[in-house]
PDB file of C-alpha atoms in Angstrom:
ATOM      1  CA  UNK U  11     197.447   2.933  49.080  1.00 86.00           C
ATOM      2  CA  UNK U  12     194.120   3.568  50.725  1.00 91.00           C
ATOM      3  CA  UNK U  13     193.971   4.781  54.291  1.00 94.00           C
ATOM      4  CA  UNK U  14     191.413   6.007  56.815  1.00 96.00           C
ATOM      5  CA  UNK U  15     192.120   8.287  59.756  1.00 96.00           C
ATOM      6  CA  UNK U  16     189.634   8.845  62.526  1.00 95.00           C
ATOM      7  CA  UNK U  17     189.822  10.707  65.787  1.00 89.00           C
ATOM      8  CA  UNK U  18     191.245   8.824  68.696  1.00 86.00           C
ATOM      9  CA  UNK U  19     189.075   8.143  71.662  1.00 86.00           C
ATOM     10  CA  UNK U  20     187.721   7.604  74.045  1.00 95.00           C
ATOM     11  CA  UNK U  21     185.008  10.169  73.541  1.00 96.00           C
ATOM     12  CA  UNK U  22     182.997  10.615  76.712  1.00 97.00           C
ATOM     13  CA  UNK U  23     179.639  12.389  76.530  1.00 97.00           C
ATOM     14  CA  UNK U  24     176.623  12.866  78.702  1.00 97.00           C
ATOM     15  CA  UNK U  25     173.286  11.502  77.551  1.00 97.00           C
ATOM     16  CA  UNK U  26     171.527  13.772  75.007  1.00 96.00           C
ATOM     17  CA  UNK U  27     174.794  15.485  74.018  1.00 97.00           C
ATOM     18  CA  UNK U  28     175.738  16.070  70.377  1.00 97.00           C
ATOM     19  CA  UNK U  29     178.209  13.649  68.855  1.00 97.00           C
ATOM     20  CA  UNK U  30     180.783  14.165  66.135  1.00 97.00           C
ATOM     21  CA  UNK U  31     183.432  11.600  65.242  1.00 97.00           C
ATOM     22  CA  UNK U  32     185.794  12.813  62.551  1.00 97.00           C
ATOM     23  CA  UNK U  33     186.920  10.615  59.671  1.00 97.00           C
ATOM     24  CA  UNK U  34     189.113  11.468  56.703  1.00 97.00           C
ATOM     25  CA  UNK U  35     190.368   9.198  53.986  1.00 96.00           C
ATOM     26  CA  UNK U  36     192.978   8.853  51.269  1.00 95.00           C
ATOM     27  CA  UNK U  37     192.086   6.826  48.200  1.00 93.00           C
ATOM     28  CA  UNK U  38     192.206   6.770  44.435  1.00 86.00           C
ATOM     29  CA  UNK U  39     188.916   7.376  42.710  1.00 84.00           C
ATOM     30  CA  UNK U  40     185.671   7.665  44.627  1.00 86.00           C
ATOM     31  CA  UNK U  41     185.333   4.800  47.058  1.00 92.00           C
ATOM     32  CA  UNK U  42     182.195   3.883  48.956  1.00 93.00           C
ATOM     33  CA  UNK U  43     182.390   4.951  52.600  1.00 95.00           C
ATOM     34  CA  UNK U  44     181.011   3.253  55.683  1.00 96.00           C
ATOM     35  CA  UNK U  45     180.552   3.527  59.406  1.00 97.00           C
ATOM     36  CA  UNK U  46     180.538   0.270  61.344  1.00 96.00           C
ATOM     37  CA  UNK U  47     179.757  -0.097  65.053  1.00 96.00           C
ATOM     38  CA  UNK U  48     181.072  -2.713  67.462  1.00 93.00           C
ATOM     39  CA  UNK U  49     179.149  -3.141  70.712  1.00 92.00           C
ATOM     40  CA  UNK U  50     180.974  -4.761  73.639  1.00 87.00           C
ATOM     41  CA  UNK U  51     181.610  -8.444  73.004  1.00 82.00           C
ATOM     42  CA  UNK U  52     179.996  -8.392  69.567  1.00 85.00           C
ATOM     43  CA  UNK U  53     180.992  -8.292  65.920  1.00 87.00           C
ATOM     44  CA  UNK U  54     180.857  -5.404  63.480  1.00 91.00           C
ATOM     45  CA  UNK U  55     177.497  -4.056  62.401  1.00 93.00           C
ATOM     46  CA  UNK U  56     177.019  -1.803  59.427  1.00 93.00           C
ATOM     47  CA  UNK U  57     175.663   1.508  60.721  1.00 96.00           C
ATOM     48  CA  UNK U  58     175.434   3.534  57.517  1.00 96.00           C
ATOM     49  CA  UNK U  59     177.056   4.009  54.143  1.00 95.00           C
ATOM     50  CA  UNK U  60     177.413   6.446  51.241  1.00 95.00           C
ATOM     51  CA  UNK U  61     178.455   5.458  47.753  1.00 92.00           C
ATOM     52  CA  UNK U  62     179.083   8.783  46.019  1.00 91.00           C
ATOM     53  CA  UNK U  63     179.992  12.392  46.702  1.00 92.00           C
ATOM     54  CA  UNK U  64     177.394  14.461  48.605  1.00 94.00           C
ATOM     55  CA  UNK U  65     175.426  11.342  49.556  1.00 95.00           C
ATOM     56  CA  UNK U  66     174.190  11.322  53.140  1.00 97.00           C
ATOM     57  CA  UNK U  67     173.999   7.998  54.921  1.00 96.00           C
ATOM     58  CA  UNK U  68     171.684   7.782  57.919  1.00 97.00           C
ATOM     59  CA  UNK U  69     170.464   5.183  60.386  1.00 97.00           C
ATOM     60  CA  UNK U  70     169.197   5.169  63.990  1.00 95.00           C
ATOM     61  CA  UNK U  71     169.666   8.935  64.290  1.00 97.00           C
ATOM     62  CA  UNK U  72     173.265   8.819  63.044  1.00 98.00           C
ATOM     63  CA  UNK U  73     174.260  10.685  59.878  1.00 98.00           C
ATOM     64  CA  UNK U  74     177.375  11.113  57.753  1.00 98.00           C
ATOM     65  CA  UNK U  75     177.865  13.035  54.504  1.00 98.00           C
ATOM     66  CA  UNK U  76     180.389  12.032  51.832  1.00 97.00           C
ATOM     67  CA  UNK U  77     182.497  15.178  51.274  1.00 96.00           C
ATOM     68  CA  UNK U  78     184.759  14.724  48.268  1.00 93.00           C
ATOM     69  CA  UNK U  79     186.346  18.180  48.531  1.00 93.00           C
ATOM     70  CA  UNK U  80     187.574  17.543  52.068  1.00 95.00           C
ATOM     71  CA  UNK U  81     187.836  13.723  51.726  1.00 95.00           C
ATOM     72  CA  UNK U  82     185.811  13.348  54.882  1.00 97.00           C
ATOM     73  CA  UNK U  83     182.908  11.318  56.226  1.00 98.00           C
ATOM     74  CA  UNK U  84     182.252  12.591  59.739  1.00 98.00           C
ATOM     75  CA  UNK U  85     179.710  10.764  61.893  1.00 98.00           C
ATOM     76  CA  UNK U  86     177.130  12.845  63.782  1.00 98.00           C
ATOM     77  CA  UNK U  87     174.192  12.291  66.088  1.00 98.00           C
ATOM     78  CA  UNK U  88     172.089  14.991  67.624  1.00 96.00           C
ATOM     79  CA  UNK U  89     171.352  13.318  70.954  1.00 96.00           C
ATOM     80  CA  UNK U  90     173.296  10.287  72.139  1.00 97.00           C
ATOM     81  CA  UNK U  91     171.976   7.621  74.473  1.00 97.00           C
ATOM     82  CA  UNK U  92     173.750   5.325  76.911  1.00 96.00           C
ATOM     83  CA  UNK U  93     172.978   2.471  74.520  1.00 95.00           C
ATOM     84  CA  UNK U  94     175.152   4.153  71.853  1.00 97.00           C
ATOM     85  CA  UNK U  95     178.266   3.334  73.886  1.00 96.00           C
ATOM     86  CA  UNK U  96     180.422   1.284  71.518  1.00 96.00           C
ATOM     87  CA  UNK U  97     183.443   1.470  69.232  1.00 95.00           C
ATOM     88  CA  UNK U  98     182.825   3.160  65.874  1.00 97.00           C
ATOM     89  CA  UNK U  99     184.875   2.384  62.771  1.00 96.00           C
ATOM     90  CA  UNK U 100     185.077   4.430  59.606  1.00 97.00           C
ATOM     91  CA  UNK U 101     185.928   2.402  56.490  1.00 96.00           C
ATOM     92  CA  UNK U 102     186.296   2.661  52.740  1.00 94.00           C
ATOM     93  CA  UNK U 103     185.882   0.059  50.022  1.00 92.00           C
ATOM     94  CA  UNK U 104     188.581  -0.304  47.392  1.00 89.00           C
ATOM     95  CA  UNK U 105     187.907   0.166  43.677  1.00 85.00           C
ATOM     96  CA  UNK U 106     187.768  -3.601  43.167  1.00 85.00           C
ATOM     97  CA  UNK U 107     184.800  -3.653  45.535  1.00 85.00           C
ATOM     98  CA  UNK U 108     186.134  -6.330  47.837  1.00 87.00           C
ATOM     99  CA  UNK U 109     188.516  -4.965  50.439  1.00 91.00           C
ATOM    100  CA  UNK U 110     187.517  -2.703  53.313  1.00 93.00           C
ATOM    101  CA  UNK U 111     190.162  -0.439  54.831  1.00 94.00           C
ATOM    102  CA  UNK U 112     189.307   0.596  58.377  1.00 95.00           C
ATOM    103  CA  UNK U 113     190.292   3.472  60.592  1.00 95.00           C
ATOM    104  CA  UNK U 114     191.616   2.780  64.059  1.00 93.00           C
ATOM    105  CA  UNK U 115     188.219   2.973  65.737  1.00 94.00           C
ATOM    106  CA  UNK U 116     186.823   5.502  68.218  1.00 96.00           C
ATOM    107  CA  UNK U 117     185.406   4.374  71.532  1.00 96.00           C
ATOM    108  CA  UNK U 118     182.315   6.301  72.603  1.00 97.00           C
ATOM    109  CA  UNK U 119     181.213   6.266  76.234  1.00 97.00           C
ATOM    110  CA  UNK U 120     177.877   7.866  77.081  1.00 97.00           C
ATOM    111  CA  UNK U 121     177.131   8.540  80.732  1.00 96.00           C
ATOM    112  CA  UNK U 122     173.611   8.900  82.140  1.00 94.00           C
TER     113      UNK U 122
ATOM    114  CA  UNK C  11     172.267 -11.144  63.936  1.00 79.00           C
ATOM    115  CA  UNK C  12     173.978 -10.870  60.534  1.00 83.00           C
ATOM    116  CA  UNK C  13     173.448 -14.508  59.577  1.00 91.00           C
ATOM    117  CA  UNK C  14     177.202 -15.160  59.446  1.00 95.00           C
ATOM    118  CA  UNK C  15     178.349 -17.743  61.978  1.00 96.00           C
ATOM    119  CA  UNK C  16     181.842 -18.363  63.268  1.00 97.00           C
ATOM    120  CA  UNK C  17     183.225 -21.125  65.450  1.00 96.00           C
ATOM    121  CA  UNK C  18     184.712 -21.377  67.924  1.00 96.00           C
ATOM    122  CA  UNK C  19     183.921 -18.183  69.806  1.00 95.00           C
ATOM    123  CA  UNK C  20     187.110 -18.388  71.840  1.00 96.00           C
ATOM    124  CA  UNK C  21     190.321 -20.330  71.302  1.00 97.00           C
ATOM    125  CA  UNK C  22     193.309 -20.522  73.628  1.00 97.00           C
ATOM    126  CA  UNK C  23     196.447 -22.245  72.452  1.00 97.00           C
ATOM    127  CA  UNK C  24     200.216 -22.214  72.788  1.00 97.00           C
ATOM    128  CA  UNK C  25     202.984 -20.819  70.621  1.00 97.00           C
ATOM    129  CA  UNK C  26     203.989 -23.096  67.758  1.00 97.00           C
ATOM    130  CA  UNK C  27     200.573 -24.700  67.494  1.00 97.00           C
ATOM    131  CA  UNK C  28     198.130 -24.771  64.582  1.00 98.00           C
ATOM    132  CA  UNK C  29     194.436 -23.837  64.712  1.00 98.00           C
ATOM    133  CA  UNK C  30     191.497 -23.735  62.312  1.00 98.00           C
ATOM    134  CA  UNK C  31     188.783 -21.114  62.426  1.00 98.00           C
ATOM    135  CA  UNK C  32     185.491 -21.795  60.706  1.00 98.00           C
ATOM    136  CA  UNK C  33     182.999 -19.486  59.041  1.00 98.00           C
ATOM    137  CA  UNK C  34     179.572 -20.121  57.542  1.00 98.00           C
ATOM    138  CA  UNK C  35     178.352 -17.269  55.331  1.00 97.00           C
ATOM    139  CA  UNK C  36     174.807 -15.973  55.120  1.00 95.00           C
ATOM    140  CA  UNK C  37     172.490 -18.176  53.124  1.00 94.00           C
ATOM    141  CA  UNK C  38     172.995 -17.405  49.434  1.00 92.00           C
ATOM    142  CA  UNK C  39     176.255 -15.497  49.859  1.00 94.00           C
ATOM    143  CA  UNK C  40     179.074 -16.718  47.629  1.00 94.00           C
ATOM    144  CA  UNK C  41     181.858 -14.436  48.822  1.00 95.00           C
ATOM    145  CA  UNK C  42     183.709 -14.803  52.113  1.00 96.00           C
ATOM    146  CA  UNK C  43     186.236 -12.392  53.598  1.00 96.00           C
ATOM    147  CA  UNK C  44     188.607 -12.753  56.562  1.00 97.00           C
ATOM    148  CA  UNK C  45     189.769  -9.841  58.709  1.00 96.00           C
ATOM    149  CA  UNK C  46     192.087  -9.657  61.708  1.00 96.00           C
ATOM    150  CA  UNK C  47     191.555  -7.182  64.554  1.00 93.00           C
ATOM    151  CA  UNK C  48     194.590  -6.772  66.792  1.00 92.00           C
ATOM    152  CA  UNK C  49     195.629  -4.100  69.267  1.00 86.00           C
ATOM    153  CA  UNK C  50     198.682  -2.983  67.332  1.00 85.00           C
ATOM    154  CA  UNK C  51     197.514  -3.445  63.726  1.00 85.00           C
ATOM    155  CA  UNK C  52     193.846  -2.552  64.039  1.00 89.00           C
ATOM    156  CA  UNK C  53     191.369  -4.134  61.621  1.00 92.00           C
ATOM    157  CA  UNK C  54     193.076  -5.584  58.561  1.00 94.00           C
ATOM    158  CA  UNK C  55     191.795  -7.433  55.521  1.00 95.00           C
ATOM    159  CA  UNK C  56     193.397 -10.833  55.120  1.00 97.00           C
ATOM    160  CA  UNK C  57     191.842 -12.667  52.188  1.00 96.00           C
ATOM    161  CA  UNK C  58     188.695 -13.097  50.058  1.00 95.00           C
ATOM    162  CA  UNK C  59     187.205 -16.211  48.506  1.00 96.00           C
ATOM    163  CA  UNK C  60     184.407 -16.296  45.982  1.00 94.00           C
ATOM    164  CA  UNK C  61     182.615 -19.530  45.121  1.00 94.00           C
ATOM    165  CA  UNK C  62     185.620 -21.600  46.123  1.00 95.00           C
ATOM    166  CA  UNK C  63     188.322 -19.501  44.494  1.00 95.00           C
ATOM    167  CA  UNK C  64     190.748 -17.050  46.040  1.00 95.00           C
ATOM    168  CA  UNK C  65     189.986 -13.567  44.689  1.00 94.00           C
ATOM    169  CA  UNK C  66     191.965 -11.066  46.760  1.00 93.00           C
ATOM    170  CA  UNK C  67     194.782 -11.115  49.240  1.00 94.00           C
ATOM    171  CA  UNK C  68     195.707  -8.517  51.831  1.00 93.00           C
ATOM    172  CA  UNK C  69     198.246  -8.545  54.623  1.00 85.00           C
ATOM    173  CA  UNK C  70     198.066 -12.264  55.229  1.00 93.00           C
ATOM    174  CA  UNK C  71     201.140 -13.999  56.610  1.00 94.00           C
ATOM    175  CA  UNK C  72     202.582 -17.034  54.852  1.00 95.00           C
ATOM    176  CA  UNK C  73     201.858 -19.049  58.011  1.00 97.00           C
ATOM    177  CA  UNK C  74     198.168 -18.383  57.425  1.00 97.00           C
ATOM    178  CA  UNK C  75     196.027 -19.991  54.743  1.00 97.00           C
ATOM    179  CA  UNK C  76     192.361 -20.220  53.923  1.00 97.00           C
ATOM    180  CA  UNK C  77     189.990 -22.157  51.745  1.00 97.00           C
ATOM    181  CA  UNK C  78     186.331 -22.173  50.807  1.00 98.00           C
ATOM    182  CA  UNK C  79     184.546 -25.471  50.429  1.00 97.00           C
ATOM    183  CA  UNK C  80     181.801 -26.534  47.963  1.00 96.00           C
ATOM    184  CA  UNK C  81     179.134 -25.853  50.608  1.00 95.00           C
ATOM    185  CA  UNK C  82     180.603 -22.313  50.752  1.00 96.00           C
ATOM    186  CA  UNK C  83     181.816 -22.426  54.323  1.00 97.00           C
ATOM    187  CA  UNK C  84     185.359 -21.224  54.801  1.00 98.00           C
ATOM    188  CA  UNK C  85     188.235 -22.096  57.094  1.00 98.00           C
ATOM    189  CA  UNK C  86     191.207 -19.982  58.121  1.00 98.00           C
ATOM    190  CA  UNK C  87     194.237 -22.024  59.132  1.00 98.00           C
ATOM    191  CA  UNK C  88     196.876 -20.430  61.335  1.00 98.00           C
ATOM    192  CA  UNK C  89     200.105 -22.334  61.916  1.00 97.00           C
ATOM    193  CA  UNK C  90     203.347 -21.903  63.876  1.00 97.00           C
ATOM    194  CA  UNK C  91     201.441 -19.520  66.085  1.00 97.00           C
ATOM    195  CA  UNK C  92     203.215 -16.616  67.751  1.00 97.00           C
ATOM    196  CA  UNK C  93     202.148 -14.405  70.631  1.00 96.00           C
ATOM    197  CA  UNK C  94     201.482 -11.606  68.157  1.00 94.00           C
ATOM    198  CA  UNK C  95     198.825 -13.683  66.389  1.00 96.00           C
ATOM    199  CA  UNK C  96     196.518 -13.163  69.358  1.00 97.00           C
ATOM    200  CA  UNK C  97     193.599 -11.229  67.898  1.00 96.00           C
ATOM    201  CA  UNK C  98     189.934 -11.235  67.012  1.00 95.00           C
ATOM    202  CA  UNK C  99     189.379 -12.862  63.613  1.00 97.00           C
ATOM    203  CA  UNK C 100     186.272 -11.819  61.715  1.00 96.00           C
ATOM    204  CA  UNK C 101     184.618 -13.439  58.780  1.00 97.00           C
ATOM    205  CA  UNK C 102     182.293 -11.472  56.518  1.00 96.00           C
ATOM    206  CA  UNK C 103     180.176 -12.486  53.549  1.00 95.00           C
ATOM    207  CA  UNK C 104     178.409 -10.957  50.586  1.00 93.00           C
ATOM    208  CA  UNK C 105     176.383 -12.153  47.627  1.00 90.00           C
ATOM    209  CA  UNK C 106     178.710 -11.008  44.877  1.00 81.00           C
ATOM    210  CA  UNK C 107     182.453 -10.939  44.345  1.00 77.00           C
ATOM    211  CA  UNK C 108     182.231  -7.170  44.073  1.00 78.00           C
ATOM    212  CA  UNK C 109     179.880  -5.517  46.503  1.00 77.00           C
ATOM    213  CA  UNK C 110     179.399  -2.536  48.750  1.00 73.00           C
ATOM    214  CA  UNK C 111     177.972  -4.399  51.733  1.00 87.00           C
ATOM    215  CA  UNK C 112     179.821  -7.022  53.729  1.00 92.00           C
ATOM    216  CA  UNK C 113     178.028  -8.700  56.640  1.00 92.00           C
ATOM    217  CA  UNK C 114     180.264  -9.576  59.563  1.00 94.00           C
ATOM    218  CA  UNK C 115     180.155 -12.532  61.905  1.00 94.00           C
ATOM    219  CA  UNK C 116     180.689 -12.267  65.681  1.00 92.00           C
ATOM    220  CA  UNK C 117     184.373 -13.192  65.431  1.00 95.00           C
ATOM    221  CA  UNK C 118     186.697 -15.770  66.966  1.00 97.00           C
ATOM    222  CA  UNK C 119     188.969 -14.550  69.724  1.00 96.00           C
ATOM    223  CA  UNK C 120     192.333 -16.288  69.528  1.00 97.00           C
ATOM    224  CA  UNK C 121     194.699 -16.141  72.483  1.00 97.00           C
ATOM    225  CA  UNK C 122     198.204 -17.508  72.020  1.00 97.00           C
ATOM    226  CA  UNK C 123     200.061 -18.150  75.293  1.00 96.00           C
TER     227      UNK C 123
END
């Protein structure tokens, strides 16, 4: 079955540091890939997505590139802010286009 | 704000009880999904409804059931509750039965004592 593995947190960074959160997946075919973010006390928000190999999703300074050869979708940001502190989830969509499979989530803490 | 609403925000109940969680999808969305977020299982897909019909089932326990009504709102019913059912339950919606973007509600936090 499908599965998503992402690095365990928490990840603690200073403001303006570079961020990488690793995500790898196992799936049949070429699923769409997503990063969702969950701010404290809130629901899941779609951060970015990529629907085919070599696509780069980007939003709010965050980027992730769909790498078919390494089955990865790592999240990056060049300069994090305190307001980026949240839990980040990597996810893939099944071939039927209806079920998201999530990784375990990575908590990011950014200190001023 | 995604446009998906869920009530109640918090629910505290006892083991053995039954509860109903409610979800209203975004205006125009026909598909509703339920997910469970727990400490030990992470985020898991439970079930999908599209225009009133069940379309996909994930790791949903037999004690749990759902339905989608003609006005497209959905309810998740949890019965014979156990301590391990304590979790955050999310509803998501999308326009089509098959889509690449699901919009999530704020969730209902269920605590079973």
